[in-house]
Coordinates of C-alpha atoms and ligand atoms in Angstrom, one line a residue:
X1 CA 103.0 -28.3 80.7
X2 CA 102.9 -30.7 83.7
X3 CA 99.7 -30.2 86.0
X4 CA 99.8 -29.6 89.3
X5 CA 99.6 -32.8 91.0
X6 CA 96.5 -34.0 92.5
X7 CA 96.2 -34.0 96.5
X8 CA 96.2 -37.5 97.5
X9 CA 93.4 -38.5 100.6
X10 CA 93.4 -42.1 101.9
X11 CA 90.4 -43.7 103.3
X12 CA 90.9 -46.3 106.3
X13 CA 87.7 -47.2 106.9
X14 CA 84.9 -50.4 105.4
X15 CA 82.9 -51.0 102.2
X16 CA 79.6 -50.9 102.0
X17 CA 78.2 -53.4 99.4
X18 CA 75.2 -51.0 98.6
X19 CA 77.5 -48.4 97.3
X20 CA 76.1 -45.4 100.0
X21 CA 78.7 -45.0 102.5
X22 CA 82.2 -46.1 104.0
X23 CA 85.2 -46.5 101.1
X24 CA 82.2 -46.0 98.1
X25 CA 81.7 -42.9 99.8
X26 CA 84.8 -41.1 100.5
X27 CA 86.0 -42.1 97.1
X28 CA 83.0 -40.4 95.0
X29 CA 83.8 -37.4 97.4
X30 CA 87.7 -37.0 97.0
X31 CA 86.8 -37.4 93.2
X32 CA 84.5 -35.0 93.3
X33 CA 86.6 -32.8 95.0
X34 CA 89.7 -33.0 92.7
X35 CA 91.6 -35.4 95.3
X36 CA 93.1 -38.7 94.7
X37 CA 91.4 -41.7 96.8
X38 CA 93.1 -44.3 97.9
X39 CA 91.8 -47.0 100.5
X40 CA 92.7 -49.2 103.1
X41 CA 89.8 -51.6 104.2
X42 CA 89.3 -52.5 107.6
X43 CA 85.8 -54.3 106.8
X44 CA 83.3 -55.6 104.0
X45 CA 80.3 -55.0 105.1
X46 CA 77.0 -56.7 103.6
X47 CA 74.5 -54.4 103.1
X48 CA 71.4 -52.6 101.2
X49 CA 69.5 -50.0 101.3
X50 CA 67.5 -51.9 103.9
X51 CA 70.2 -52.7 106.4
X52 CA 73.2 -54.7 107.2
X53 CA 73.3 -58.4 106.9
X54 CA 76.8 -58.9 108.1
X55 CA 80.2 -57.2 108.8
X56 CA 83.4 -59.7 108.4
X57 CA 86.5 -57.4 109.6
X58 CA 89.3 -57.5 107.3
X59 CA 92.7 -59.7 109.2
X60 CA 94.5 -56.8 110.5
X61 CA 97.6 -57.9 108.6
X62 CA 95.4 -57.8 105.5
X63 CA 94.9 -54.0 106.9
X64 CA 98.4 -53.4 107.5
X65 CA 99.6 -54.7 104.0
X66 CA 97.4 -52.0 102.2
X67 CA 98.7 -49.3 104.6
X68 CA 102.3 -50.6 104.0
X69 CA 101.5 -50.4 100.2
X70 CA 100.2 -47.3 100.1
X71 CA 103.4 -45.7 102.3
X72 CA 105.7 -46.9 99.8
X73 CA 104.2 -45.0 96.3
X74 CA 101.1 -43.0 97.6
X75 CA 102.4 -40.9 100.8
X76 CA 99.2 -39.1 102.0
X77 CA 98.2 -34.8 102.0
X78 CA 95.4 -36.3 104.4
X79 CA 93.9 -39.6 106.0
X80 CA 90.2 -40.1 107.3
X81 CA 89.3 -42.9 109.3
X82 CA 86.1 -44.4 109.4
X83 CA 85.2 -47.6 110.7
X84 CA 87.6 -49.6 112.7
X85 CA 85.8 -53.0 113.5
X86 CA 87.8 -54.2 116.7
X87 CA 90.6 -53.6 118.9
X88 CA 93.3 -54.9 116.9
X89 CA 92.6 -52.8 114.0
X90 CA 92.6 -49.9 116.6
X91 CA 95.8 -51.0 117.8
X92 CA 97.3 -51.5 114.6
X93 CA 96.5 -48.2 113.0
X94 CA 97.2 -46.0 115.8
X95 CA 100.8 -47.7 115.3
X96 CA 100.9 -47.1 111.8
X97 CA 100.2 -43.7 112.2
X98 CA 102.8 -42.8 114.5
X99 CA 105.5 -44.2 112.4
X100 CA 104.1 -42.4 109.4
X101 CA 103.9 -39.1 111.6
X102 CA 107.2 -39.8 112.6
X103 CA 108.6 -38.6 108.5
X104 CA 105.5 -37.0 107.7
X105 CA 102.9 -34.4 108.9
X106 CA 99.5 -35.4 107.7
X107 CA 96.1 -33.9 109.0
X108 CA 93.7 -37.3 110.4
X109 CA 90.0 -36.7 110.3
X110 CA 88.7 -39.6 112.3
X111 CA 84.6 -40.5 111.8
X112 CA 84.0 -42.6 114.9
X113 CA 81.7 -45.2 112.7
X114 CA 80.1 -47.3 115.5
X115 CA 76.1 -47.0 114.8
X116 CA 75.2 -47.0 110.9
X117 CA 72.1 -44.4 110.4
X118 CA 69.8 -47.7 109.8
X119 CA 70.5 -48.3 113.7
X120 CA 72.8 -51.4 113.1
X121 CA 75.8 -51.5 115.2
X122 CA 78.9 -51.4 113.1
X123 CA 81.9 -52.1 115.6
X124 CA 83.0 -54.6 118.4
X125 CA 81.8 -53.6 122.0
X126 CA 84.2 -52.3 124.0
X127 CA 86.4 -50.0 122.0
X128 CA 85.8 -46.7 122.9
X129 CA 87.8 -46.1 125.5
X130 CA 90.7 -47.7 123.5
X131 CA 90.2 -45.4 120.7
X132 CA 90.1 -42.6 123.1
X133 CA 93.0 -43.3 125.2
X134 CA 95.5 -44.5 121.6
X135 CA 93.5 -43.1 118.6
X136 CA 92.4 -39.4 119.4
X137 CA 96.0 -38.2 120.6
X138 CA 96.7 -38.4 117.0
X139 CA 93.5 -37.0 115.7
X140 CA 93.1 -33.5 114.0
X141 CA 89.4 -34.0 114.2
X142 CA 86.9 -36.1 114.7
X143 CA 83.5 -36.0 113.9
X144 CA 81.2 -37.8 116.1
X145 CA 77.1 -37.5 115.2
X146 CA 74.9 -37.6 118.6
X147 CA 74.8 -41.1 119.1
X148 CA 78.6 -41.6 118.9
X149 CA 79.1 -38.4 120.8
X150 CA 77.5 -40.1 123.6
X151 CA 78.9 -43.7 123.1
X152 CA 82.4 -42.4 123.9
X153 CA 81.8 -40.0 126.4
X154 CA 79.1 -41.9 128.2
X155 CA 76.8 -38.7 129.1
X156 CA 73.7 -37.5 127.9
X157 CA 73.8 -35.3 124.7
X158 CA 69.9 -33.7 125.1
X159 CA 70.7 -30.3 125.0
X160 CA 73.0 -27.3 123.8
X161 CA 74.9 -27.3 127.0
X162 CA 74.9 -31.4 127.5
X163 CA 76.4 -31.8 123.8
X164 CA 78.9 -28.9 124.6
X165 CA 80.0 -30.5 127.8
X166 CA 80.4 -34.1 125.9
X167 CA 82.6 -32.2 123.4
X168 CA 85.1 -30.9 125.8
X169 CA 85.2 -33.8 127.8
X170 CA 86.4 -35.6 124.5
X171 CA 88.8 -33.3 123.9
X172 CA 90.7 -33.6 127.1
X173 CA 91.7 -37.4 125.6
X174 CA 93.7 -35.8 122.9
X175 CA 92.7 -34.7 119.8
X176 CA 93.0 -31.0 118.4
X177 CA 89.4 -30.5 117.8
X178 CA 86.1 -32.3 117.2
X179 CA 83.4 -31.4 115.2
X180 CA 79.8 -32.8 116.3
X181 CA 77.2 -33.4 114.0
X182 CA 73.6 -32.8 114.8
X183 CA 71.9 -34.6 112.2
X184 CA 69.8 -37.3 114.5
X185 CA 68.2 -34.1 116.7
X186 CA 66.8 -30.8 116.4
X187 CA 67.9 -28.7 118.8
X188 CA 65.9 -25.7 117.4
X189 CA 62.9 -27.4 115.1
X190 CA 63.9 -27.4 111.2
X191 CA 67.5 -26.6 111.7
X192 CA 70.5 -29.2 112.2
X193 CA 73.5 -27.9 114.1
X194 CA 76.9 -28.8 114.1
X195 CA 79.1 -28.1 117.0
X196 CA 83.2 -27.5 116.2
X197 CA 85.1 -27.5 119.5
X198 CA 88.6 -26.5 119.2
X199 CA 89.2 -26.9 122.8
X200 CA 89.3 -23.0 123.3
X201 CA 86.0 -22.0 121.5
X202 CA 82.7 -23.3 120.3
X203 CA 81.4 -22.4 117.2
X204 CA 78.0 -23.7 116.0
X205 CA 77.6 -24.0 112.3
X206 CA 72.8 -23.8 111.4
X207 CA 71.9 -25.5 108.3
X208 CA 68.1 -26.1 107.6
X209 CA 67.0 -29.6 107.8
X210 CA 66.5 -31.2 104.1
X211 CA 63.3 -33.4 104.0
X212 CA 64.9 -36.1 102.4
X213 CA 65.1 -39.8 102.2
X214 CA 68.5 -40.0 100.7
X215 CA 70.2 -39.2 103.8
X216 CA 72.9 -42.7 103.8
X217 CA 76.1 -41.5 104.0
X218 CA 76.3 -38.5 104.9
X219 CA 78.7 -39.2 108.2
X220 CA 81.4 -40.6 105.3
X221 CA 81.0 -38.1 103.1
X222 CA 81.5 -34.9 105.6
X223 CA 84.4 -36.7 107.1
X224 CA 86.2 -37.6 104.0
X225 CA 84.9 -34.0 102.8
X226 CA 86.4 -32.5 105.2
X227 CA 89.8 -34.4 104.2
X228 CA 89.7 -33.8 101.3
X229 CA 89.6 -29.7 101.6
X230 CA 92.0 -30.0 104.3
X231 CA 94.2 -31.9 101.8
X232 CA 93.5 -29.2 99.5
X233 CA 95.0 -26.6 101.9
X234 CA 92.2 -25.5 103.8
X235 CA 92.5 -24.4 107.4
X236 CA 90.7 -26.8 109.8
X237 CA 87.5 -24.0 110.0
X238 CA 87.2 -23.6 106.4
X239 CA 87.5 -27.3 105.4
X240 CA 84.5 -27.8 107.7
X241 CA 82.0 -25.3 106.9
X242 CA 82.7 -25.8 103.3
X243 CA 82.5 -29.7 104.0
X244 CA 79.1 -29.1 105.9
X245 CA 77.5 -26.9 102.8
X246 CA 79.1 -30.0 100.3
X247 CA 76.9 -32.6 102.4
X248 CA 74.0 -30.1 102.5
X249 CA 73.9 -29.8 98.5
X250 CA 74.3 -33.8 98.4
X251 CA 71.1 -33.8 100.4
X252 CA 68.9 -31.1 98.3
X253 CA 70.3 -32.2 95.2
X254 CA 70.3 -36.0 95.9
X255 CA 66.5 -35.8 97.4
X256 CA 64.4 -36.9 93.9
X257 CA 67.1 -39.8 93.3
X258 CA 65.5 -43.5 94.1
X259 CA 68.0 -46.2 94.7
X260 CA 66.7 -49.4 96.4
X261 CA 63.9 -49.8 98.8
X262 CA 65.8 -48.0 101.9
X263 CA 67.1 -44.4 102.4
X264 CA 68.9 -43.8 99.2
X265 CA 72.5 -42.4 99.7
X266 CA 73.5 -38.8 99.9
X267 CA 74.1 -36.7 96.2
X268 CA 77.7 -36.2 95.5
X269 CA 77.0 -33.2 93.4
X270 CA 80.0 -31.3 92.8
X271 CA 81.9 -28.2 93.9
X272 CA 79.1 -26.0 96.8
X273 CA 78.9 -22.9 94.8
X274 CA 75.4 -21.4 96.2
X275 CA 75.4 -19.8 99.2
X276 CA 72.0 -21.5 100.2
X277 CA 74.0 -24.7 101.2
X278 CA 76.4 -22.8 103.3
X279 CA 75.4 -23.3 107.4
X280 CA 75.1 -20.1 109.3
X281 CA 77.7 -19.4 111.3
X282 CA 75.9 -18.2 114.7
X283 CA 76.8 -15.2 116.3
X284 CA 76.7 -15.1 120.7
X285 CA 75.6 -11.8 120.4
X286 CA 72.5 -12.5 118.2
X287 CA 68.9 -13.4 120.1
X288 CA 69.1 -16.7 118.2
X289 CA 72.5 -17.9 119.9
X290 CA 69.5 -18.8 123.2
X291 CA 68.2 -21.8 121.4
X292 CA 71.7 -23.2 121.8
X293 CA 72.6 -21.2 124.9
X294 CA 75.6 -19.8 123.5
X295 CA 74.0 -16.0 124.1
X296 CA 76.3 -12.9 125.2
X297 CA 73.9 -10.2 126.5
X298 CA 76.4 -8.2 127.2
X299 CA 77.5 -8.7 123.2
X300 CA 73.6 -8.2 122.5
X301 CA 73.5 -4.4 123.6
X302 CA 76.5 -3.8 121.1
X303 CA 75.3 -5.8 118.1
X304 CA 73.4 -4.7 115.0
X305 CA 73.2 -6.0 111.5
X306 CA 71.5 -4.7 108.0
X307 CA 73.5 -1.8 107.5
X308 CA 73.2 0.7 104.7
X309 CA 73.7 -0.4 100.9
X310 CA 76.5 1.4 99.3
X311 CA 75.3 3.2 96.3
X312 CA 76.6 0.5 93.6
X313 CA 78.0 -3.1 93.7
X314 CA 81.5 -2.5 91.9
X315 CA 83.2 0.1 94.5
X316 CA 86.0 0.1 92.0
X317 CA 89.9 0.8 92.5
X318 CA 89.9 1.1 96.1
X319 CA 93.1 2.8 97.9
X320 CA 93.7 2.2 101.3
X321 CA 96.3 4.9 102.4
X322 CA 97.7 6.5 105.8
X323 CA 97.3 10.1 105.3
X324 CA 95.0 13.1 104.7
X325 CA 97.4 14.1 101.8
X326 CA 97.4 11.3 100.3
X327 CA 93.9 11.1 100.1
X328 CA 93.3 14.3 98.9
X329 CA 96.2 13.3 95.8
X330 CA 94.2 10.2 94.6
X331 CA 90.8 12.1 95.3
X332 CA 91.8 14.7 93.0
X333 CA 92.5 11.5 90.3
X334 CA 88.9 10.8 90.4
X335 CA 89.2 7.5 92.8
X336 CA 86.2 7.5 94.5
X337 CA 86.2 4.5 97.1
X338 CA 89.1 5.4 99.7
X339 CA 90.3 3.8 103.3
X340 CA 91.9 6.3 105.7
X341 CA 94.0 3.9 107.5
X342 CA 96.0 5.1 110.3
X343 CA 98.0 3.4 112.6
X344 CA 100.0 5.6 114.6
X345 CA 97.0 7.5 116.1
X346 CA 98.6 10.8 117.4
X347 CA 97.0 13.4 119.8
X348 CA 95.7 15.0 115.8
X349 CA 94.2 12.0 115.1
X350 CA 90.3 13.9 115.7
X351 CA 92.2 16.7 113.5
X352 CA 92.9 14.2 110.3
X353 CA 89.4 12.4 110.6
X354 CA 87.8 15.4 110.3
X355 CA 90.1 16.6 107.4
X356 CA 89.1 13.2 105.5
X357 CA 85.4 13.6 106.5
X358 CA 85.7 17.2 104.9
X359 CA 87.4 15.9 101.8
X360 CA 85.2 13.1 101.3
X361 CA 82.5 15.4 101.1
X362 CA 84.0 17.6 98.6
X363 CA 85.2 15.3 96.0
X364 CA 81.8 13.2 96.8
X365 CA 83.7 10.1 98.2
X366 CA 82.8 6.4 99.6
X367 CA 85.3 7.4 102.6
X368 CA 85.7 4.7 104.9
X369 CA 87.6 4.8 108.1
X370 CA 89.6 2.1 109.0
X371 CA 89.5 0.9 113.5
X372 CA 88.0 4.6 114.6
X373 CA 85.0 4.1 114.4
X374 CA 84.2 5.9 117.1
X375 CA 85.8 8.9 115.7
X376 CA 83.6 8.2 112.4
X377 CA 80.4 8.6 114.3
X378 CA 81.8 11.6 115.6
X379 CA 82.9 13.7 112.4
X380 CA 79.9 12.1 110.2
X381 CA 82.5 9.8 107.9
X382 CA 80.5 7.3 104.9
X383 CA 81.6 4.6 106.3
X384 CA 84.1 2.4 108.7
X385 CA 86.1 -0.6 108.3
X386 CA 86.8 -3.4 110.6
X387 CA 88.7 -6.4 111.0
X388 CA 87.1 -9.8 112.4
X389 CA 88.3 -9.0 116.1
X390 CA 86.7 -5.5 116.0
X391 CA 83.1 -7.3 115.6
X392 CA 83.5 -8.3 119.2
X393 CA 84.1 -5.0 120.7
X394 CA 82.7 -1.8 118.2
X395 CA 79.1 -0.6 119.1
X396 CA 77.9 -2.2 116.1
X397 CA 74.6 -0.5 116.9
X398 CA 75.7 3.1 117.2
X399 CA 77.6 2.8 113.7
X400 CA 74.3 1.7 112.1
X401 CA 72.1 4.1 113.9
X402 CA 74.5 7.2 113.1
X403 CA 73.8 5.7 109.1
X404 CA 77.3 5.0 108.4
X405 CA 78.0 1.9 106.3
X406 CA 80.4 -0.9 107.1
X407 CA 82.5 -2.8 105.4
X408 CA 84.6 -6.4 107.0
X409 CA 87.2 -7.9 106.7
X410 CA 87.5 -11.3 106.1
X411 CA 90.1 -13.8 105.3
X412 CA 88.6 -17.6 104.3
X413 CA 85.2 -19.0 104.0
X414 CA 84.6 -19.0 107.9
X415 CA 85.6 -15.7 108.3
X416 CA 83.3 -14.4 105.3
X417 CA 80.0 -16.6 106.5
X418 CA 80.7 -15.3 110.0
X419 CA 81.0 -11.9 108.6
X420 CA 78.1 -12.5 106.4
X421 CA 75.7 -12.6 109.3
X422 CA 76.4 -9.0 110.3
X423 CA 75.1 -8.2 106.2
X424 CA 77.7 -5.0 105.9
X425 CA 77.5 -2.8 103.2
X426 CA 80.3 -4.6 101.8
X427 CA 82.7 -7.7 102.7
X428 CA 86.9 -7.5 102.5
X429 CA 88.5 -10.8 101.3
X430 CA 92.2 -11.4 101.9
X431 CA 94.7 -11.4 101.5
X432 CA 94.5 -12.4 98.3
X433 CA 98.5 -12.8 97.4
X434 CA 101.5 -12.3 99.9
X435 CA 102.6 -8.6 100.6
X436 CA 105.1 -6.7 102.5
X437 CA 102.4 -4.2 104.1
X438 CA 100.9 -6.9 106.7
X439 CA 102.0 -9.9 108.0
X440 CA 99.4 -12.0 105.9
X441 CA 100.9 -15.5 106.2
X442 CA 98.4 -18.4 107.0
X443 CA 95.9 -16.1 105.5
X444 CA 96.5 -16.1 101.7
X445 CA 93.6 -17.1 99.8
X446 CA 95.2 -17.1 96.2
X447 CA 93.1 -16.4 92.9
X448 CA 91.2 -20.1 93.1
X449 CA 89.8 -19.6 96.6
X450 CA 88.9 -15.8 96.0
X451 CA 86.9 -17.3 92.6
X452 CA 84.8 -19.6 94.6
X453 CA 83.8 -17.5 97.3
X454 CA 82.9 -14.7 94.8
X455 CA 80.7 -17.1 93.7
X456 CA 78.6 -17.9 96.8
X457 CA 77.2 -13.8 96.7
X458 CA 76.9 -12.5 93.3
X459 CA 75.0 -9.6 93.8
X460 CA 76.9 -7.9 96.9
X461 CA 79.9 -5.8 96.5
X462 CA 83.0 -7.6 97.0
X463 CA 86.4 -6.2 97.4
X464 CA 89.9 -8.2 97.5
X465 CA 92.8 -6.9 99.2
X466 CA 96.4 -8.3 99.9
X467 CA 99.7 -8.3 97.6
X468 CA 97.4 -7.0 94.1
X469 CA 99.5 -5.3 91.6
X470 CA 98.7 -3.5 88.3
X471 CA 100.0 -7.1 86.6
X472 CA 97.7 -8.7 89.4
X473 CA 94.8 -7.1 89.2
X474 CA 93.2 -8.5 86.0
X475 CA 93.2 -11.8 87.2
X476 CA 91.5 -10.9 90.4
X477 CA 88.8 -8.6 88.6
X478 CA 88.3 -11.7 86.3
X479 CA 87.0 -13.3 89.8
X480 CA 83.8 -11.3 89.4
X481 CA 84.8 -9.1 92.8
X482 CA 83.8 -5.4 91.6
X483 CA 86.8 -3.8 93.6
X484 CA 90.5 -3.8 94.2
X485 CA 91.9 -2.4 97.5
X486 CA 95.3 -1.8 96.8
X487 CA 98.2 -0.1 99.4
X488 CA 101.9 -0.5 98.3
X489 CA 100.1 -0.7 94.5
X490 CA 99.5 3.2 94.8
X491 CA 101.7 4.4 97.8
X492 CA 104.5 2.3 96.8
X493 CA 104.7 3.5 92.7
X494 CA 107.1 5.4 91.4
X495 CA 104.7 6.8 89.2
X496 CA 101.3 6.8 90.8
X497 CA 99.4 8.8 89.1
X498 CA 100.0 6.1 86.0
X499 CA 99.4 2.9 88.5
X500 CA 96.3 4.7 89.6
X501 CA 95.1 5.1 85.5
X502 CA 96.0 1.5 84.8
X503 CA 94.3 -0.5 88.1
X504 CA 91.1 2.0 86.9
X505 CA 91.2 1.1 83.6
X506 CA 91.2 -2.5 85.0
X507 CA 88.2 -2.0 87.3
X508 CA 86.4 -0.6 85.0
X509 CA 86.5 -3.7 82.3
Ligands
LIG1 C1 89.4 -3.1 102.2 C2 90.1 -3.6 103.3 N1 90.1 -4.9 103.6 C3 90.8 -5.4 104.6 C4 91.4 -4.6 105.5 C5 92.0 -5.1 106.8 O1 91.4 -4.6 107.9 P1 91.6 -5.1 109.3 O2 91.4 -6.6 109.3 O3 90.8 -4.3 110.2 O4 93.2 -4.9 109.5 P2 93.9 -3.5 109.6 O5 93.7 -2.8 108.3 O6 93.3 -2.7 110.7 O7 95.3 -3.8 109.8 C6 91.4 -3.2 105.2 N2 91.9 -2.3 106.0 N3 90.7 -2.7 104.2
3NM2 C1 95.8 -3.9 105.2 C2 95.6 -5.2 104.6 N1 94.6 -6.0 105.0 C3 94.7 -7.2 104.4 C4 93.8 -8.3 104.6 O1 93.9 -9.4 104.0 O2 92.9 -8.1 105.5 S1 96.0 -7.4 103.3 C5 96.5 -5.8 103.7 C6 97.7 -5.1 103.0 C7 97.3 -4.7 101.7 O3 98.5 -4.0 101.2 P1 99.1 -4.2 99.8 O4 98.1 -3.7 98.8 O5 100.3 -3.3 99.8 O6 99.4 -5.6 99.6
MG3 MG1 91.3 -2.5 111.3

């Protein structure tokens, strides 16, 4: 059988003799990464681990030729730029990227190389605000680290609020979103933020700061990282947090390695699969959010995290249905995680909840109670569910002080570090496969995805949702979630009493 092919990423960007950053780089990352690398050189750069003896700026035709080459047989699923020695290689890639955009759509993650981290300055003076004013329009992201941050937009970068301020100012020339990299300060001591601005909302991603030599590189390899998981299908959020915690592993892994007398280059180390590497996405609401005066008081009242355990890891077959009857069919099936999802709240919605609450109790159920949470509180459910949006508004704090649990939703690695911070009693990932009972798309996470970020929290209980049927289910059991939410699966059967048997059967191997 034919395998899928292979994303292809190019590189436009220098080489870098000692093998740690630029084109050596990206290309040990896309491989890594299960992408195709192909490069277009803008410079060869002489250098060691020491430093940089020279840089000699490829002609731009001899830039264009490679570009031209690769357009004809190799048509891009992403591009990252790196260093772009002058103005005419500006110039000249800015125009080959609009005719290229002009047949094809192709995400551009551009790393504004101008400062190598040994100090040396990579690029010829006087090209920022071309690259703002030609480059950046056609940018997805880019990814300046402090000193570049503040080369372009000429203002200080000292603080939280300085660094946001540069961010947005950026954005005005153009691009969708920027993604500032904190490794040359500490904003907080022992942690290194990174600042995505998306041009409507900030989001600072905390990792803790890696004693390590080995630190060359690592500007490249997030960059081309981040292309290569945005080549991979990755919304823009995802492909940088997951980019962030590859870099972070490079640098705890890569630490013991000794490579000439310099700073050694970054580990390339494979596929992040521990959630130790993964940065923490802050919260406003939490007390830490002041270090990076990002804090919502007014959140702060309403926020709470640590809620109660649920009384076993695997939660099962987990039917999320829209009525008290049907709850009390599948409860009298011996299911024994339920959802009471109900959408068209009536004047009897108090009257249903209560009805589930009792039921619960009788047949000994985890009942959770999907948006009401209020309501839950009220009639003394298990346990309430809520989606992403909900976390900004629910009085996270009276739900955890009446004992309830709480379970999340989440949909993609953002959503589920995000969510992580709030430590429910359990997390929702979805949707999992396309379905008819939610409009889902953008959000489907597919059996690879839901794998890896099983992975990152072993012990916790899991649950997938979205588009699982009875011929499904195996597969996504075989992820090492411990539980199945299913709707239409149940509701939707023409026998359900037999669906129910058989997706029970499945949980429970
Ligand atoms: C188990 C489980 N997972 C996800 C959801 C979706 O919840 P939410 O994001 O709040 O969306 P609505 O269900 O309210 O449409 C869920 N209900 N259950
Ligand atoms: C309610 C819901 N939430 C989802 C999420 O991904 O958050 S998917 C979904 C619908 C699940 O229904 P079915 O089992 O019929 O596909
Ligand atoms: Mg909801």
């Amino acid at each position: 059988m034919q395998q899928p092919r292979r994303p292809i990423v190019w590189t436009i960007a220098g080489s870098d003799s000692g093998g740690g950053a630029g084109i050596q780089a990206d290309l040990l990352t896309f491989a890594d990464l299960g992408c195709h690398g192909c490069t277009a050189i803008t410079a060869n750069t002489a250098q060691n681990t020491t430093g940089v003896a020279s840089i000699n700026a490829v002609p731009v035709e001899v830039l264009i030729d490679q570009l031209n080459a690769l357009q004809r047989d190799l048509l891009p699923d992403a591009i990252k730029i790196g260093l772009l020695a002058n103005s005419e290689q500006v110039l000249a890639v800015t125009e080959f990227l609009h005719r290229l955009k002009a047949i094809r759509s192709v995400p551009v993650i551009y790393d504004p190389v101008a400062v190598a981290s040994s100090g040396d300055t990579l690029t010829e003076d006087g090209i920022g605000e071309l690259v703002l004013r030609e480059l950046f329009p056609l940018c997805d992201l880019v990814t300046p680290n402090l000193h570049e941050l503040e080369w372009l937009a000429r203002a200080p970068v000292g603080c939280a609020t300085q660094i946001q301020n540069a961010a947005q100012l950026l954005h005005t020339s153009g691009c969708r979103a920027l993604l500032v990299t904190g490794g040359h300060s500490e904003i907080n001591p022992g942690e290194i933020a990174d600042l995505l601005w998306d041009g409507v909302r900030g989001d600072w991603f905390i990792g803790d700061r890696v004693d390590s030599e080995n630190t060359h590189g690592t500007g490249c390899t997030l960059s081309s990282a981040i292309a290569a998981f945005t080549a991979l299908g990755y919304p823009l959020r995802d492909a940088c947090v997951v980019a962030k915690a590859y870099v972070q592993r490079g640098l705890r892994l890569g630490q013991g390695d000794s490579i000439g007398a310099g700073p050694g280059p970054v580990g390339h180390c494979g596929w992040p699969d521990e959630l130790q590497d993964f940065p923490r996405v802050l919260l406003p609401q939490e007390e830490h959010a002041r270090h990076y005066d990002y804090f919502d008081a007014d959140g702060n009242s309403l926020f709470a995290c640590d809620f109660p355990d649920t009384d076993t890891n695997e939660l099962g077959l987990y039917p999320v249905v829209d009525s008290v009857e049907w709850l009390e069919r599948l409860a009298a099936e011996g299911v024994k995680t339920l959802q009471l999802r109900i959408k068209d709240a009536g004047t009897d919605l108090r009257t249903r909840v209560e009805r589930a609450v009792a039921i619960g109790r009788q047949y000994k159920l985890r009942l959770f109670i999907n948006d009401h949470w209020r309501l839950a509180i009220e009639c003394g459910a298990y346990g309430v569910h809520l989606g992403q949006e909900d976390l900004r508004s629910a009085d996270l704090k009276a739900i955890k002080s009446a004992g309830l649990k709480l379970g999340i939703s989440t949909h993609g690695f953002y959503e589920l570090l995000r969510a992580w911070r709030y430590r429910p009693s359990y997390l929702a990932i979805g949707a999992i496969f396309a379905t008819g009972t939610k409009d889902m798309r953008g959000q489907l996470q597919g059996i690879d995805k839901l794998a890896r970020m099983a992975a990152l929290l072993p012990y916790f209980p899991l649950v997938a949702i979205g588009g699982i049927s009875v011929e499904r289910a195996p597969a996504v059991v075989a992820t090492g979630v411990g539980s199945v939410a299913v709707v239409s699966a149940i509701t939707g059967a023409a026998d359900y009493r037999g669906a129910v048997a058989k997706l029970q059967s499945i949980c429970d191997h």
